[in-house]
mmCIF file with all atom_site columns, C-alpha atoms in Angstrom:
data_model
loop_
_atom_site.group_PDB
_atom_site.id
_atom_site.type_symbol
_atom_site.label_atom_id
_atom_site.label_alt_id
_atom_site.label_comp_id
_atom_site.label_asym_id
_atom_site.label_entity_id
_atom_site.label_seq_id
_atom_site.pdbx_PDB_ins_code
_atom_site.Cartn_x
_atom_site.Cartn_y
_atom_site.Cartn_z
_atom_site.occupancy
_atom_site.B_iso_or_equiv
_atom_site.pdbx_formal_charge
_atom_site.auth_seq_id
_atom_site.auth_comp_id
_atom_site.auth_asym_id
_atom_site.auth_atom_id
_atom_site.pdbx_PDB_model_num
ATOM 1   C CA . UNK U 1 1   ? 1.288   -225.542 -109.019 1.00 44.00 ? 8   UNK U CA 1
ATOM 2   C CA . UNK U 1 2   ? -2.270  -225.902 -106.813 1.00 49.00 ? 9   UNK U CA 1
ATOM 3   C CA . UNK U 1 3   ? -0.265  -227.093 -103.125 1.00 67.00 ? 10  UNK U CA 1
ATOM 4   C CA . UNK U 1 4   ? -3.794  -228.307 -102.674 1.00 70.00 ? 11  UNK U CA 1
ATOM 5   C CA . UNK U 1 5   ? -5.016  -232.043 -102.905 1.00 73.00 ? 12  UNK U CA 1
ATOM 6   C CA . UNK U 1 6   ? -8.566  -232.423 -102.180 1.00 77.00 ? 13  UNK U CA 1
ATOM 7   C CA . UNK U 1 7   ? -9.715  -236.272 -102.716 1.00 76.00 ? 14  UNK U CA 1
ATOM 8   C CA . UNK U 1 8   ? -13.621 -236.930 -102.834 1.00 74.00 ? 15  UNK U CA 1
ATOM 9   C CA . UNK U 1 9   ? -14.431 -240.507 -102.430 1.00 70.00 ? 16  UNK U CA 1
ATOM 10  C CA . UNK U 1 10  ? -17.666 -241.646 -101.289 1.00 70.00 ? 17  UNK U CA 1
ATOM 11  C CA . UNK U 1 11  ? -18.209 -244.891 -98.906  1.00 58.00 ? 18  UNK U CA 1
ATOM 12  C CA . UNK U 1 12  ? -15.082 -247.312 -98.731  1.00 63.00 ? 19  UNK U CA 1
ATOM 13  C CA . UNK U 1 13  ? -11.699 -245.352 -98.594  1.00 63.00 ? 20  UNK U CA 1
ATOM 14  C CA . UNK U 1 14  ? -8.564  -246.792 -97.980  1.00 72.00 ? 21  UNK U CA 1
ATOM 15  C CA . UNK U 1 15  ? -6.697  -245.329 -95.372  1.00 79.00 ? 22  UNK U CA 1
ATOM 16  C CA . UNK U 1 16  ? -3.109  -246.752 -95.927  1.00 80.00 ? 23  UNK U CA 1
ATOM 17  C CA . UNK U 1 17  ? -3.480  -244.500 -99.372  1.00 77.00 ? 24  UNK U CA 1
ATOM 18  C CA . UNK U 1 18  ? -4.714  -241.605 -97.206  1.00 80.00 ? 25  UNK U CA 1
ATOM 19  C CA . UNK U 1 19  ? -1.787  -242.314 -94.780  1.00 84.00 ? 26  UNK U CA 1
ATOM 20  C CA . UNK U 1 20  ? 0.691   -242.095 -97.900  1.00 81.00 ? 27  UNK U CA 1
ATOM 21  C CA . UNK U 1 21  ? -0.425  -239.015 -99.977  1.00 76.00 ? 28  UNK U CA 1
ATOM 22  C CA . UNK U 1 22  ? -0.211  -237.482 -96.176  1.00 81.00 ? 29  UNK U CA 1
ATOM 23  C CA . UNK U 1 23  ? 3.442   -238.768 -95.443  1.00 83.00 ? 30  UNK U CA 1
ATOM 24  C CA . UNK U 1 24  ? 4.160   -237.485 -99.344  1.00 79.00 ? 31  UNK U CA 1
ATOM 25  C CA . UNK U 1 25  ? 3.084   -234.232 -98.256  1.00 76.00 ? 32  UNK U CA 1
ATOM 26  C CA . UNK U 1 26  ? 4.705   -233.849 -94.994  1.00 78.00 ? 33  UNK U CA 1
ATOM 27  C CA . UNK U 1 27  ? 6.746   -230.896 -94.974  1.00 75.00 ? 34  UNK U CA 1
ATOM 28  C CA . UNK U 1 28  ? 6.366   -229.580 -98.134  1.00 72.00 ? 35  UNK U CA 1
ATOM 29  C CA . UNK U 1 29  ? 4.233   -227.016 -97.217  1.00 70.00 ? 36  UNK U CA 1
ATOM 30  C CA . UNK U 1 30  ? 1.370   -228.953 -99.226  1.00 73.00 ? 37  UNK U CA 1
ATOM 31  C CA . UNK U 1 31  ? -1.784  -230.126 -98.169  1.00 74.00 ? 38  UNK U CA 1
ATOM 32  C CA . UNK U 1 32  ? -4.157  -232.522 -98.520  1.00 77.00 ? 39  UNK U CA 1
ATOM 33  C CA . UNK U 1 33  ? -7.826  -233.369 -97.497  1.00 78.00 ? 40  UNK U CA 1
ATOM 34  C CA . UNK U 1 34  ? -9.792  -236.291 -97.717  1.00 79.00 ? 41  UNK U CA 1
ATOM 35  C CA . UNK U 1 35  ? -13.845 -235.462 -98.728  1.00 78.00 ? 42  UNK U CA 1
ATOM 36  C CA . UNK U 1 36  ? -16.922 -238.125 -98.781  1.00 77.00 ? 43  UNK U CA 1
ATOM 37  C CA . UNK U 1 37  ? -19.835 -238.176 -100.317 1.00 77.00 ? 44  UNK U CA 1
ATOM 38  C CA . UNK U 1 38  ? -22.660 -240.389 -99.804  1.00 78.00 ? 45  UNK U CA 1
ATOM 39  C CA . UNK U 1 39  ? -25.913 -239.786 -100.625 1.00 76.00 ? 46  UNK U CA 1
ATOM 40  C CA . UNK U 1 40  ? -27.391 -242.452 -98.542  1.00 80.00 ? 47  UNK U CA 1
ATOM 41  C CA . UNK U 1 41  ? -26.175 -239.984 -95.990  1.00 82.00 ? 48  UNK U CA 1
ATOM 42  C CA . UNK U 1 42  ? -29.073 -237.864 -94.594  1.00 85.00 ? 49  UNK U CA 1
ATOM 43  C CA . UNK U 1 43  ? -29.987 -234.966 -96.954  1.00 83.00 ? 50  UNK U CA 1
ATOM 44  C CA . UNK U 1 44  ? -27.547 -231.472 -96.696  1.00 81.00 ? 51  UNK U CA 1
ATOM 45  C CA . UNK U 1 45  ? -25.484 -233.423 -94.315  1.00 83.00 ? 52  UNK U CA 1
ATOM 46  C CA . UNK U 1 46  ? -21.521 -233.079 -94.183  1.00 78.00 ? 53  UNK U CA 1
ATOM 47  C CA . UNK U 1 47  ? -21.244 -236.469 -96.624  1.00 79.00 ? 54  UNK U CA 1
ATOM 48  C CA . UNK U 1 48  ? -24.404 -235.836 -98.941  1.00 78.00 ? 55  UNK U CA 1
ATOM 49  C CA . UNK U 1 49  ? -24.242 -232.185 -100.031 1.00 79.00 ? 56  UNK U CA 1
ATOM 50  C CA . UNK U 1 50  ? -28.012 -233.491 -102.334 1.00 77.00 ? 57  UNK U CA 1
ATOM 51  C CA . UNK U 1 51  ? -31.184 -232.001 -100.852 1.00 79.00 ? 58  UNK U CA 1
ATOM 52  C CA . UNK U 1 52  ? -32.650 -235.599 -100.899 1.00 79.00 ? 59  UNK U CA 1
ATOM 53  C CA . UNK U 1 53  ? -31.411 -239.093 -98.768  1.00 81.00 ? 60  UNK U CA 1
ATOM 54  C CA . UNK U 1 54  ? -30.801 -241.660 -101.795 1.00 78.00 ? 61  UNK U CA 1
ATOM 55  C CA . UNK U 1 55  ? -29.945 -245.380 -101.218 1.00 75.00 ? 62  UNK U CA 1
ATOM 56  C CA . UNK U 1 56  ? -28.345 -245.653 -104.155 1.00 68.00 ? 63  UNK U CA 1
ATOM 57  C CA . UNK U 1 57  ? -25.613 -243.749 -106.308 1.00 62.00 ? 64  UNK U CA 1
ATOM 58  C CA . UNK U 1 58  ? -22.631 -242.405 -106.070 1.00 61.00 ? 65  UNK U CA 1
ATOM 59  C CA . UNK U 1 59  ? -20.766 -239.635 -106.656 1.00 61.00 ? 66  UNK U CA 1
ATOM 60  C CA . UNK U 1 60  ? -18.531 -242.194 -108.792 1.00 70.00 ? 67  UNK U CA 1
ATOM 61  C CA . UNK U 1 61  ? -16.409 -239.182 -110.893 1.00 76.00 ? 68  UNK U CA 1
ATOM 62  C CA . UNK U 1 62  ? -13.230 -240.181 -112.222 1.00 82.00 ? 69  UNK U CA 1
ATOM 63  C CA . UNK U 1 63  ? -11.048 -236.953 -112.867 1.00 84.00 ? 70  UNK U CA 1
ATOM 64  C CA . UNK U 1 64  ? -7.755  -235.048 -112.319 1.00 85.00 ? 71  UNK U CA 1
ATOM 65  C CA . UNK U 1 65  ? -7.589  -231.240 -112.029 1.00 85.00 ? 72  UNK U CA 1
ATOM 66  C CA . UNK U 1 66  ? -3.978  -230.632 -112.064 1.00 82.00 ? 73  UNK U CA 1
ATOM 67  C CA . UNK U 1 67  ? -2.161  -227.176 -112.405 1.00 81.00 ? 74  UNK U CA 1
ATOM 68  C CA . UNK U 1 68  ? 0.793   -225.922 -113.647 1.00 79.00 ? 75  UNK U CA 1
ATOM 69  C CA . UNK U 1 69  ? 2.990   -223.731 -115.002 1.00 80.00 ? 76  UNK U CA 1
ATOM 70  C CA . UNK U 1 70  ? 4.222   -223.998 -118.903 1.00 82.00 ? 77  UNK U CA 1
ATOM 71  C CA . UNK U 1 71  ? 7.413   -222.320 -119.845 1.00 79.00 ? 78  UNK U CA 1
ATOM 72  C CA . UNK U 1 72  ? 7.275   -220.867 -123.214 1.00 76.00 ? 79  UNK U CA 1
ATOM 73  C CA . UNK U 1 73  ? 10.128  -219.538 -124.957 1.00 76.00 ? 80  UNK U CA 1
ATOM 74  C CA . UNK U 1 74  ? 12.415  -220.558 -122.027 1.00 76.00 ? 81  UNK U CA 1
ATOM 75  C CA . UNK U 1 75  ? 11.226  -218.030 -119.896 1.00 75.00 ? 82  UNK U CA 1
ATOM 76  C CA . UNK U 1 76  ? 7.904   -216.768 -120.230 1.00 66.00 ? 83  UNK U CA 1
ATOM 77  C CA . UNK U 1 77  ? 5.428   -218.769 -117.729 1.00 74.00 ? 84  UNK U CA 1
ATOM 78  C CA . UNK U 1 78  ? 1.421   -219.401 -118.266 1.00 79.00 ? 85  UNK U CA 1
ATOM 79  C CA . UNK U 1 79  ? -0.583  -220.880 -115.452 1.00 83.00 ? 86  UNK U CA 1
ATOM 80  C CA . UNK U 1 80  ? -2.461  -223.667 -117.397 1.00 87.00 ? 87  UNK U CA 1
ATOM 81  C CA . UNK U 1 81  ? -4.774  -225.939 -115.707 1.00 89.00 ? 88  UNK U CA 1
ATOM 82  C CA . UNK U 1 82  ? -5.158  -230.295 -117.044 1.00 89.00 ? 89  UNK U CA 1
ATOM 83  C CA . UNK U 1 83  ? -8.693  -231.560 -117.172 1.00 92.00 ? 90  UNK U CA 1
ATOM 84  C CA . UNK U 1 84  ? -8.515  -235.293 -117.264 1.00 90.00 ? 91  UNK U CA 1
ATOM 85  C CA . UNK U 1 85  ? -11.860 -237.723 -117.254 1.00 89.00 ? 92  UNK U CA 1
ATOM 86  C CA . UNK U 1 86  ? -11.209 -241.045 -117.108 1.00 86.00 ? 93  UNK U CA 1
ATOM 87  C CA . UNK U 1 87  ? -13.315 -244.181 -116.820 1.00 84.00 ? 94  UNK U CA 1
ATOM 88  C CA . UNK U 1 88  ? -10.466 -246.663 -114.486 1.00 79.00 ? 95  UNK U CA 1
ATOM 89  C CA . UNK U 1 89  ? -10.831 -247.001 -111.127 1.00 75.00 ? 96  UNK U CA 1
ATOM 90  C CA . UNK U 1 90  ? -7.510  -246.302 -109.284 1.00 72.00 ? 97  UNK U CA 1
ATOM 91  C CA . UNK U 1 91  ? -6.316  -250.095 -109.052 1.00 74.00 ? 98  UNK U CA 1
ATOM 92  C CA . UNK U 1 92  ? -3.531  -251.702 -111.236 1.00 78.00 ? 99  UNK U CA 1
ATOM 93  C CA . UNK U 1 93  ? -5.904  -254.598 -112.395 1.00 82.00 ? 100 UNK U CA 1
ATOM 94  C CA . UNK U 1 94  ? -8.097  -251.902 -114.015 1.00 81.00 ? 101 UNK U CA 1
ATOM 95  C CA . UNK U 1 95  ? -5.433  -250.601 -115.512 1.00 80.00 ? 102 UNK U CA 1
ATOM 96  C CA . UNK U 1 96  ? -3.375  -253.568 -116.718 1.00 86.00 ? 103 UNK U CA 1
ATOM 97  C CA . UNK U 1 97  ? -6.523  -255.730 -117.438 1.00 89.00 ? 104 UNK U CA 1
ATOM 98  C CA . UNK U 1 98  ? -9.126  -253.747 -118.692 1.00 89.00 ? 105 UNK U CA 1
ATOM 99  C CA . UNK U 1 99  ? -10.141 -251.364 -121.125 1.00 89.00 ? 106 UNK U CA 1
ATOM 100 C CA . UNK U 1 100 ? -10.417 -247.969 -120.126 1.00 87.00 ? 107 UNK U CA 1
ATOM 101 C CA . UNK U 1 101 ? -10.480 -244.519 -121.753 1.00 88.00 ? 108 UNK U CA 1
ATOM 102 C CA . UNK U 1 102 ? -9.813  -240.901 -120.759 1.00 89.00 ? 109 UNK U CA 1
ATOM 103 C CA . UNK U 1 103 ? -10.187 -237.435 -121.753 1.00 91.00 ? 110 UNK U CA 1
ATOM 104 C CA . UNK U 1 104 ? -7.527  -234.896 -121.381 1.00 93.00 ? 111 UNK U CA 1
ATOM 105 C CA . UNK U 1 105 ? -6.910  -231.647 -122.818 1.00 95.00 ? 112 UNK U CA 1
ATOM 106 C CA . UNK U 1 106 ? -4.792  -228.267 -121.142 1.00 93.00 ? 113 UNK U CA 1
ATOM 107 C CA . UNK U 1 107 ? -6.440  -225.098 -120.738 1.00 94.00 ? 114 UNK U CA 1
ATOM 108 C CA . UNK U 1 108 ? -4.910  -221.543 -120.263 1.00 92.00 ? 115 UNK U CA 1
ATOM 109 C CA . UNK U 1 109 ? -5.213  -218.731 -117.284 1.00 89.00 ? 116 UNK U CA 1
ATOM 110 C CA . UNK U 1 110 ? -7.963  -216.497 -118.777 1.00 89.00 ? 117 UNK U CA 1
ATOM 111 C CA . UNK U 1 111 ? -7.351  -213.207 -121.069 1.00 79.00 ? 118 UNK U CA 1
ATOM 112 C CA . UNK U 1 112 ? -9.231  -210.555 -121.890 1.00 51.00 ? 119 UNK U CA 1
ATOM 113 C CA . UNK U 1 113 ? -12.390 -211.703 -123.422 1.00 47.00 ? 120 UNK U CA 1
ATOM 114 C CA . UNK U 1 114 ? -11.879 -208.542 -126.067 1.00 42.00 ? 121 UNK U CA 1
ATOM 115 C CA . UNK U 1 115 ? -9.158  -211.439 -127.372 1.00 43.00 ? 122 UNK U CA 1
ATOM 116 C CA . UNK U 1 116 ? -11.628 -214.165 -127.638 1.00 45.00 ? 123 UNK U CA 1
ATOM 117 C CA . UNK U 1 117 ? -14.462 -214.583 -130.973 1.00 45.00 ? 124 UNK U CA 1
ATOM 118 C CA . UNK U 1 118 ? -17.935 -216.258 -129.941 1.00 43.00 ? 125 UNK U CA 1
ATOM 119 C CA . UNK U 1 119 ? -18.568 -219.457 -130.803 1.00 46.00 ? 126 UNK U CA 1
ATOM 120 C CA . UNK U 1 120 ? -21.129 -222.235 -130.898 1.00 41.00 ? 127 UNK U CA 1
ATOM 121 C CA . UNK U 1 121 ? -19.998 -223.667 -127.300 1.00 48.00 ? 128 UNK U CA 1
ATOM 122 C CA . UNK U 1 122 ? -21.053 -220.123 -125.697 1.00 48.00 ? 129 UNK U CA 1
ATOM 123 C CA . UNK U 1 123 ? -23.664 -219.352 -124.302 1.00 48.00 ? 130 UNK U CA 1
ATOM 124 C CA . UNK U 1 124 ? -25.137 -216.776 -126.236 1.00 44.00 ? 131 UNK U CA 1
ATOM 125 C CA . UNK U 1 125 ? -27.627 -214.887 -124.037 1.00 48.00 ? 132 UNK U CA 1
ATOM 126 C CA . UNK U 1 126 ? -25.378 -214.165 -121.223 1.00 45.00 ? 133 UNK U CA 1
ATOM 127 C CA . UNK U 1 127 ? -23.936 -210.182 -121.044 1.00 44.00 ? 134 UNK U CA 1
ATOM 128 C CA . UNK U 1 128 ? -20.447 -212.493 -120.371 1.00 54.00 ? 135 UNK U CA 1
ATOM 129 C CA . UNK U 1 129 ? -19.652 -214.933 -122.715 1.00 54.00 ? 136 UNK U CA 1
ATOM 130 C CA . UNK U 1 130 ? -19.508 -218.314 -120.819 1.00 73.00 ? 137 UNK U CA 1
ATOM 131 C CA . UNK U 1 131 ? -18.054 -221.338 -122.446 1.00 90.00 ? 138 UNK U CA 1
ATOM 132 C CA . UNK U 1 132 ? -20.484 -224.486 -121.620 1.00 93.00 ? 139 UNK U CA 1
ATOM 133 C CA . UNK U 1 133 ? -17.703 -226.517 -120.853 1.00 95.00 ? 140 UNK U CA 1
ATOM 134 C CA . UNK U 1 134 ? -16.681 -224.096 -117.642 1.00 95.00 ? 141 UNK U CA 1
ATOM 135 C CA . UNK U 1 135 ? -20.456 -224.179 -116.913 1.00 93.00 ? 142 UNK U CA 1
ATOM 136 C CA . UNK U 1 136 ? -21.053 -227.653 -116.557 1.00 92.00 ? 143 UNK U CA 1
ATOM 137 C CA . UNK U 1 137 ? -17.324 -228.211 -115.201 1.00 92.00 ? 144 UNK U CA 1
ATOM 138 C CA . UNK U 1 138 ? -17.943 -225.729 -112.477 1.00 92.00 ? 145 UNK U CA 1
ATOM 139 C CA . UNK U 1 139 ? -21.437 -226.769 -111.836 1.00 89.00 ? 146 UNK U CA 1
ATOM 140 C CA . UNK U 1 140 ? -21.071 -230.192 -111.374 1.00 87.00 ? 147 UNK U CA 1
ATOM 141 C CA . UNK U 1 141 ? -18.165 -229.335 -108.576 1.00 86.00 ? 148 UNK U CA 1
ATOM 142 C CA . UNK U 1 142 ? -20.492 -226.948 -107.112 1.00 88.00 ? 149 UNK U CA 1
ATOM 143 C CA . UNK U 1 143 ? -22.661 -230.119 -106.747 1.00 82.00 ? 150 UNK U CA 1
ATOM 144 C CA . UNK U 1 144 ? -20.093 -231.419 -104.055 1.00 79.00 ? 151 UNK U CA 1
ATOM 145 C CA . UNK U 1 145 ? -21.036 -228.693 -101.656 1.00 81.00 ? 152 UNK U CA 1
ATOM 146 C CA . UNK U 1 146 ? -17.362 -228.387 -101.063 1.00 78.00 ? 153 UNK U CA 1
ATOM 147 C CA . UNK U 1 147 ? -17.333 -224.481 -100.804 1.00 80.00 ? 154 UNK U CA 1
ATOM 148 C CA . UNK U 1 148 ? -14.105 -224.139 -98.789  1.00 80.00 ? 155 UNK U CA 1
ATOM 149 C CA . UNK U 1 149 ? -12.632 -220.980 -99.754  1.00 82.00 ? 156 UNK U CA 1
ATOM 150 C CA . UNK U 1 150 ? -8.509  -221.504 -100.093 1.00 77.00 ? 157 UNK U CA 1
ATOM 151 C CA . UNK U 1 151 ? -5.098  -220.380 -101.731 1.00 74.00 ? 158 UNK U CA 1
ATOM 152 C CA . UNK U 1 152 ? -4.945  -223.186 -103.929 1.00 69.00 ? 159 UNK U CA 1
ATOM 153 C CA . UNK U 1 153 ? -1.585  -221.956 -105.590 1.00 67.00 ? 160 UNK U CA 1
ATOM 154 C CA . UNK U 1 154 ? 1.923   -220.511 -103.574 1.00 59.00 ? 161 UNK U CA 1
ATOM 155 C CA . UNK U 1 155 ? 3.026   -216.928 -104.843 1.00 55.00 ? 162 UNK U CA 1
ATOM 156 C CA . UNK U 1 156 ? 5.422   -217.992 -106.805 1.00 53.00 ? 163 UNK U CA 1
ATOM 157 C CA . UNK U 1 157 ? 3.412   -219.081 -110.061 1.00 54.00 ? 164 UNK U CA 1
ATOM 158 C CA . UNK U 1 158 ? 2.178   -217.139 -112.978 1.00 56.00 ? 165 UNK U CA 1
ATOM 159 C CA . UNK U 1 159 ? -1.346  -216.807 -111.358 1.00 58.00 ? 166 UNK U CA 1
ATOM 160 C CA . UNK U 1 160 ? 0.189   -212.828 -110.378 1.00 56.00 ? 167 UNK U CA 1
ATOM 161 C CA . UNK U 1 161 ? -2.494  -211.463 -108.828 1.00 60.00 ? 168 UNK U CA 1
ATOM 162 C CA . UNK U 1 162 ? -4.839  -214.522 -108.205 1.00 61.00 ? 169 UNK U CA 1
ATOM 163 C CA . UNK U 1 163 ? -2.367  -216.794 -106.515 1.00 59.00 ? 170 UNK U CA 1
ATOM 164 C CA . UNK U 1 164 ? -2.891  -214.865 -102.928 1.00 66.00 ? 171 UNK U CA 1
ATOM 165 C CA . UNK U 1 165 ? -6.261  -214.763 -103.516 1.00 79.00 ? 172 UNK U CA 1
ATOM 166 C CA . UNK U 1 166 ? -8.799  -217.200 -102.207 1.00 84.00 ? 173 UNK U CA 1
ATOM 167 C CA . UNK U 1 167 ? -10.903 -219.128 -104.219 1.00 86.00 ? 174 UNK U CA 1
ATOM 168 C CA . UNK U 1 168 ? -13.622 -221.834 -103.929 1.00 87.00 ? 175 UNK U CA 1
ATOM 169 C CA . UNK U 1 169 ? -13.226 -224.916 -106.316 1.00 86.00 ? 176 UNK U CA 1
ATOM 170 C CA . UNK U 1 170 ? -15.356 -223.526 -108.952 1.00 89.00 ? 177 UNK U CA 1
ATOM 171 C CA . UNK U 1 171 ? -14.848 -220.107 -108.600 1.00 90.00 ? 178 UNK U CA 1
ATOM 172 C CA . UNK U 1 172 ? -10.707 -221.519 -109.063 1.00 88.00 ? 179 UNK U CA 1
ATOM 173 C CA . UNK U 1 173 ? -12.005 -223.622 -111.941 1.00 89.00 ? 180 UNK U CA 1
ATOM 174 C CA . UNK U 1 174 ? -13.684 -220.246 -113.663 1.00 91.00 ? 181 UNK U CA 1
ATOM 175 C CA . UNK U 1 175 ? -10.090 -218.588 -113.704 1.00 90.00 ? 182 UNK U CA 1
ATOM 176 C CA . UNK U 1 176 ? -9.177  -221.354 -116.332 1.00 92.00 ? 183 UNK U CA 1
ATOM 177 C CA . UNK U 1 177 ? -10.107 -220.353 -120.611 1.00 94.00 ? 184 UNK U CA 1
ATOM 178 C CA . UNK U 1 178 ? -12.326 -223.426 -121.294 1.00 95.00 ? 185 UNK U CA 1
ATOM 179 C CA . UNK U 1 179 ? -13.138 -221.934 -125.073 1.00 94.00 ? 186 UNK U CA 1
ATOM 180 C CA . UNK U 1 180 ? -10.240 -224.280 -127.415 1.00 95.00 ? 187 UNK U CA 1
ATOM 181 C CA . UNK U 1 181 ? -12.254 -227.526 -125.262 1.00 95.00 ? 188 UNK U CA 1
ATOM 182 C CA . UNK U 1 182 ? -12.847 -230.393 -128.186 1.00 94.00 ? 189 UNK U CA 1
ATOM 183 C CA . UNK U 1 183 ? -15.017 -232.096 -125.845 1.00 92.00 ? 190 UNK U CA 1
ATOM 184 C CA . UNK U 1 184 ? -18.820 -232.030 -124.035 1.00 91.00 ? 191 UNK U CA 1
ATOM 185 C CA . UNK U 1 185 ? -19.065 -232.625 -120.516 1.00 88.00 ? 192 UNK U CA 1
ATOM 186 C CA . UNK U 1 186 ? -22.547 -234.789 -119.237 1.00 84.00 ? 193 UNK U CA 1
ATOM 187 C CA . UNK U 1 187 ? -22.271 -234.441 -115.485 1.00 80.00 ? 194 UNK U CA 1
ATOM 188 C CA . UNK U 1 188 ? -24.191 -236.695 -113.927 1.00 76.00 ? 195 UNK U CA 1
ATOM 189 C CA . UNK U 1 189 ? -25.224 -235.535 -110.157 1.00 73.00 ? 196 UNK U CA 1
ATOM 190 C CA . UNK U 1 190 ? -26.978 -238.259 -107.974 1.00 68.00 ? 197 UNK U CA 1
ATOM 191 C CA . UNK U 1 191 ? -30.665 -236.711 -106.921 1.00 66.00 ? 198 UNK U CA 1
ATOM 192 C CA . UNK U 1 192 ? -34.254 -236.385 -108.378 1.00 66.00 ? 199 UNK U CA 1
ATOM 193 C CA . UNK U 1 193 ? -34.209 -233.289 -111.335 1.00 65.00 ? 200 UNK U CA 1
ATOM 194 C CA . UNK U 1 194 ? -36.415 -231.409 -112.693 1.00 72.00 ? 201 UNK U CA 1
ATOM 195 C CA . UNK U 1 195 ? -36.335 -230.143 -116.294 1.00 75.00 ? 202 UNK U CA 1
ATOM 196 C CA . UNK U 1 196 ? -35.506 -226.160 -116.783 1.00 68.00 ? 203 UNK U CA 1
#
């Protein structure tokens, strides 16, 4: 469903990979960009998004955000979006010769929140109830500094309204109903932090 691919990788990239997900692409009407991170980059530069130059770390996430439409009934679409965290690195030996595990768990277009009953992964002193898996989800992509604002999805989906619409990567990843998730989310965000 999303005609967008947006790769972050931080300092070694292989182009023959970037060279195929473009040929892949070509004419499909689908895009893709290629993003890096560094944070040995200079501070708020194009590849380090961090207000501070570290010679270390890496933005070293290992996720899918995939969407779709599921056909219920036969007929009846939802715009669901796939969350899946996984610890392999993107090369068959990791995957034939290691041990790896992943997280992965669908999660609907968002209702009417009149629908939805609080519960103990809210966050109970906002006016909005805010699941804390959407919070730290969309925070930690906020983190990129990618703030591109894009149709992500072609008209033709069950997104109605939202699919001409442009939308940031988190403010995309907010449509989503994060409430049924069975799992916690610990970002981790290269950079010096300070305690709320």
């Amino acid at each position: 469903q999303f005609h967008r691919v947006v790769v972050f990788y931080s300092y070694c990239h292989n182009s023959d990979a970037m060279t195929r997900w473009r040929e892949l692409l070509s004419g499909s009407g689908n895009t893709v960009e290629f993003v890096q991170l560094d944070p040995s980059a200079p501070a708020n530069s194009r590849t380090n998004p961090l207000p501070v130059q570290i010679e270390y770390g890496l933005h070293h996430t290992k996720m899918f955000l995939t969407g779709y439409d599921e056909i219920i009934d036969g007929n009846t679409t939802h715009s669901m979006i796939r969350v899946a965290v996984h610890t392999s690195n993107l090369l068959r030996g990791d995957n034939e010769m290691k041990a790896n595990g992943a997280y992965t768990q669908n999660f609907p277009l968002k209702q009417s929140r009149a629908s939805h009953n609080a519960s103990k992964r809210m966050k109970s002193d906002d006016t909005e109830p805010k699941c804390l898996f959407e919070v730290d989800l969309a925070r930690y992509l906020e983190s990129y500094g990618y703030t591109k604002r894009q149709q992500w999805c072609p008209t033709t989906t069950s997104l109605k309204d939202k699919s001409s619409r442009e939308f940031s990567l988190p403010e995309l990843i907010r449509q989503y109903d994060y409430l049924s998730a069975y799992a916690v989310l610990i970002p981790s965000i290269p950079g010096r932090h300070k305690i709320d």
